[in-house]
Amino acid sequence: MRQLLIHGLEAESIQLIQSLLGDSLTVRSVERQELEAAFAGDDPLALAQEEEAIASSIRERAERFDAIFGQAPIGITISHGLSPGNTVIDEILTVNPRFEEIVGYSKEQLLRLGWSGITHPEDLEREREPFRRLLAGEIGSYTLEKRYVRPDGSTVWAEIVVAPINVGGDDFYNHICLVQDISERKMIERSLKESERSKGVLLSHLPGMAYRCKNDADWTMLYISPGCERLTGYTVESLLNNRELSFNEIVAPSHTAQVHREWQEAIAGGRSYSGEYEIITKDGERKWVWELGQGIVNEDGKVEELEGLILSINYRKHVEAELRYHSQHDLATGLYNRRYLEELLKNQGTGRGREQAALVAVNLSNLHSSAMTYGFLYSQEILKNVAQQLTMLCKPSYTLSVIHEYQFVFFIQGYAGKGELKSLANTISEELSTFLAMEGIGWGIGILEIGQRGGDAQDLIRKLLVVSEQALQRWGSNSPYLFFDEQMETQLYREEQITSELSAIASGEGNGRLYLLYQPIITIADGAVAGFEALVRLDIPTLGTISPLEFIPMAEKTKLIIPLGESIIIEALRFLDTLNKQGYDNLTVSINISALQLLKQGFSPNILRTIRAMGVDAENICLEITESIFATNYQEINRILKPLRNAGIKIAIDDFGTGYSSLARERELEVDYLKIDKFFVDKLARISEGHSITSDIISMAHKLGHCTIAEGVEEERQLHYLKKYGCDMLQGYLFAKPLSEEHALGFLASHSHSEVEQLLGDGEV
Ligand code: C2E
Ligand code: CA
Ligand code: CA
């Protein structure tokens, strides 16, 4: 074998030269003497020339190699693979600057570390196998993506190509490794992968599915994300290309036409589609979904495919439905509530195919007092019962609601004339009577025909309230129902005027329109004036003078009685003060107090404070309260009245005998006077003495220590009867009508005992 002997070069360079020369020549480093000995005998000049020529050729090649090696844009390493003893070793022979740059180690460090020392442990595992096969000669080279660990611990991705290389004649198995930094590519790859992954995560966690389908009648699916199965119960495969069924078949039939129409409109308008509809899942369950999609336009401008998302909105729909339910229903009975009825009425006039509509209201009475007596649950039970009974009377064109505590309303659309309404009212009445009458609960049925166009919902409901209240007041009469009519309309208007007047007065306007009249009360024994009852009047320019019988209930309904009642008390006390100042010290002024006033928190202390502030004597004040108020809770009433009575104020029970409480209860009422209602006094004029119970009332009251006052005495005959049976005092037109303050004072001045005595003394019964 031809040899190239070289002196003065490092082993490394010699190996390089060897690798450049290939097998044809063995390069060997020798000492100068050996070199000289080898050439001894040759022509020194010729030898020198030859040597020079070879050397320069080699230098030239070496320089070229160095340039390539040094400037190559890829990293290059040359390493030992096997030791002479065939054991695997790993030793880097040389590296180029690019490789140093890639891995961040210097050549010297690399020669020490070896390639396995800087390879990422995981990748080293992967590399072992191809490397083994390379050594075994099974493969000619291998390519691998692997990470090098840089001195700072960071990793760098590289693609390497490893191939055996023969650089010397020794037994070392050498190989070359070309290294390309692919960190950037890897990063892009990774972020691509990540975005793919997150897209995948997104799609698989979507409460629904993404799709791409044909724009055909079946919505033939071309792509479906995995969420499909959770959404519809059908597998992706079963839907793709309509293999088992088409998406069109999953849409609830009641929605199909609408979804198709809206999709076609969206496509035609070049818009995206957004719609909510129901699907029917594999289990047969109805599910609300929201679809958001758009058409994909091909080169011809045609929409051949659609793409979008279908999300489950079942939960939202459920919550919405629940909210809607709550906002539209009365929770106690499960019927629709007032708001819902108002909505129906609002839409009534607007719908297509208008029909005659009517409202039928059922008002219950006394339920409030049953609640007081038997408790809340009891009255709720009754309400539920009524709700059930009424529900059973409903036809599809009837909508039943409960718009107020004790008021049920049928909204009826399209009915066969008044006859149908009447027969409904009669049936309602029959049904209710079976159990309501037993409970002592009354009912009234009011009917309002609203024609085809309806009207303002609030207005309609108000009218309905009026007619059903009136019907309730007539409870027990022949007809269980009442139709709203013109006259009620007028009445309603009048009521509105009065109420607005009252509220103006309560807020300090309407000067002098509310005032008091005073009706004398006479002691029967001596004919003397015992005092006056203050009776309120209301003047409205357009309506004239209004009776308290009309406006007090309105003031109570609107709670205006509270402020109005206070000013009445003050006005009456002012009158008492005037009487005192005129020298009338022993007269009593009676003031009517409505239940609402009395039950209002702080009533007793307030009135006591007012009395003190006005400097009048409590002994000269009487409060008249109606007997019906004791029905609520006489103990509570007694408790309220106690401090008043302690202060010397007298309490009278007004309208005695007409209210709820019976004579048996009378003993429990801690009062001073009983005012015998005009009803009993009137009877005295008509029936024979023996048939009248008035005398029983008087003696009973006396036994219990109450004084009696007879109201509404108009005839002498009544007077004589009352005198005979020992009634204490009288009040009535026979002596005087309610008088203005001026006339009341005049009455006192001109009142002669003899006049009354004459009356009292005249004739016997
Ligand atoms: P009441 O307390 O029973 O008052 C007696 C009513 O009978 C008064 O009617 C009076 O004018 C009337 N009257 C008196 N004598 C006769 C008579 O001989 N024949 C006839 N036909 N009627 C007679 P008025 O003033 O219209 O009061 C009606 C009701 O209004 C009163 O009934 C009372 O319940 C209520 N009221 C009157 N003023 C007030 C008030 O200031 N506050 C409250 N809360 N209610 C009042
Ligand atoms: Ca009274
Ligand atoms: Ca009365």
PDB file of C-alpha atoms in Angstrom, residues 3-8 28-42 47 51:
ATOM      1  CA  GLN A   3       1.937   5.582   2.118  1.00  0.00           C
ATOM      2  CA  LEU A   4       2.010   9.278   2.649  1.00  0.00           C
ATOM      3  CA  LEU A   5       4.465  10.130   5.365  1.00  0.00           C
ATOM      4  CA  ILE A   6       3.957  13.425   6.978  1.00  0.00           C
ATOM      5  CA  HIS A   7       5.956  15.127   9.603  1.00  0.00           C
ATOM      6  CA  GLY A   8       4.982  18.025  11.801  1.00  0.00           C
ATOM      7  CA  ARG A  28       1.087   8.516   8.513  1.00  0.00           C
ATOM      8  CA  SER A  29       2.753  11.002  10.836  1.00  0.00           C
ATOM      9  CA  VAL A  30       6.384  10.323  11.240  1.00  0.00           C
ATOM     10  CA  GLU A  31       9.444  11.793  12.901  1.00  0.00           C
ATOM     11  CA  ARG A  32      11.798  13.779  10.761  1.00  0.00           C
ATOM     12  CA  GLN A  33      14.532  11.049  10.855  1.00  0.00           C
ATOM     13  CA  GLU A  34      12.114   8.413   9.570  1.00  0.00           C
ATOM     14  CA  LEU A  35      11.034  10.726   6.866  1.00  0.00           C
ATOM     15  CA  GLU A  36      14.584  11.419   5.851  1.00  0.00           C
ATOM     16  CA  ALA A  37      15.460   7.722   6.034  1.00  0.00           C
ATOM     17  CA  ALA A  38      12.570   6.869   3.820  1.00  0.00           C
ATOM     18  CA  PHE A  39      13.784   9.223   1.176  1.00  0.00           C
ATOM     19  CA  ALA A  40      17.509   8.434   1.518  1.00  0.00           C
ATOM     20  CA  GLY A  41      19.014   7.426  -1.709  1.00  0.00           C
ATOM     21  CA  ASP A  42      16.534   9.215  -3.811  1.00  0.00           C
ATOM     22  CA  LEU A  47      12.292  14.182  -4.121  1.00  0.00           C
ATOM     23  CA  GLU A  51       7.360  16.375  -1.990  1.00  0.00           C
TER      24      GLU A  51
END
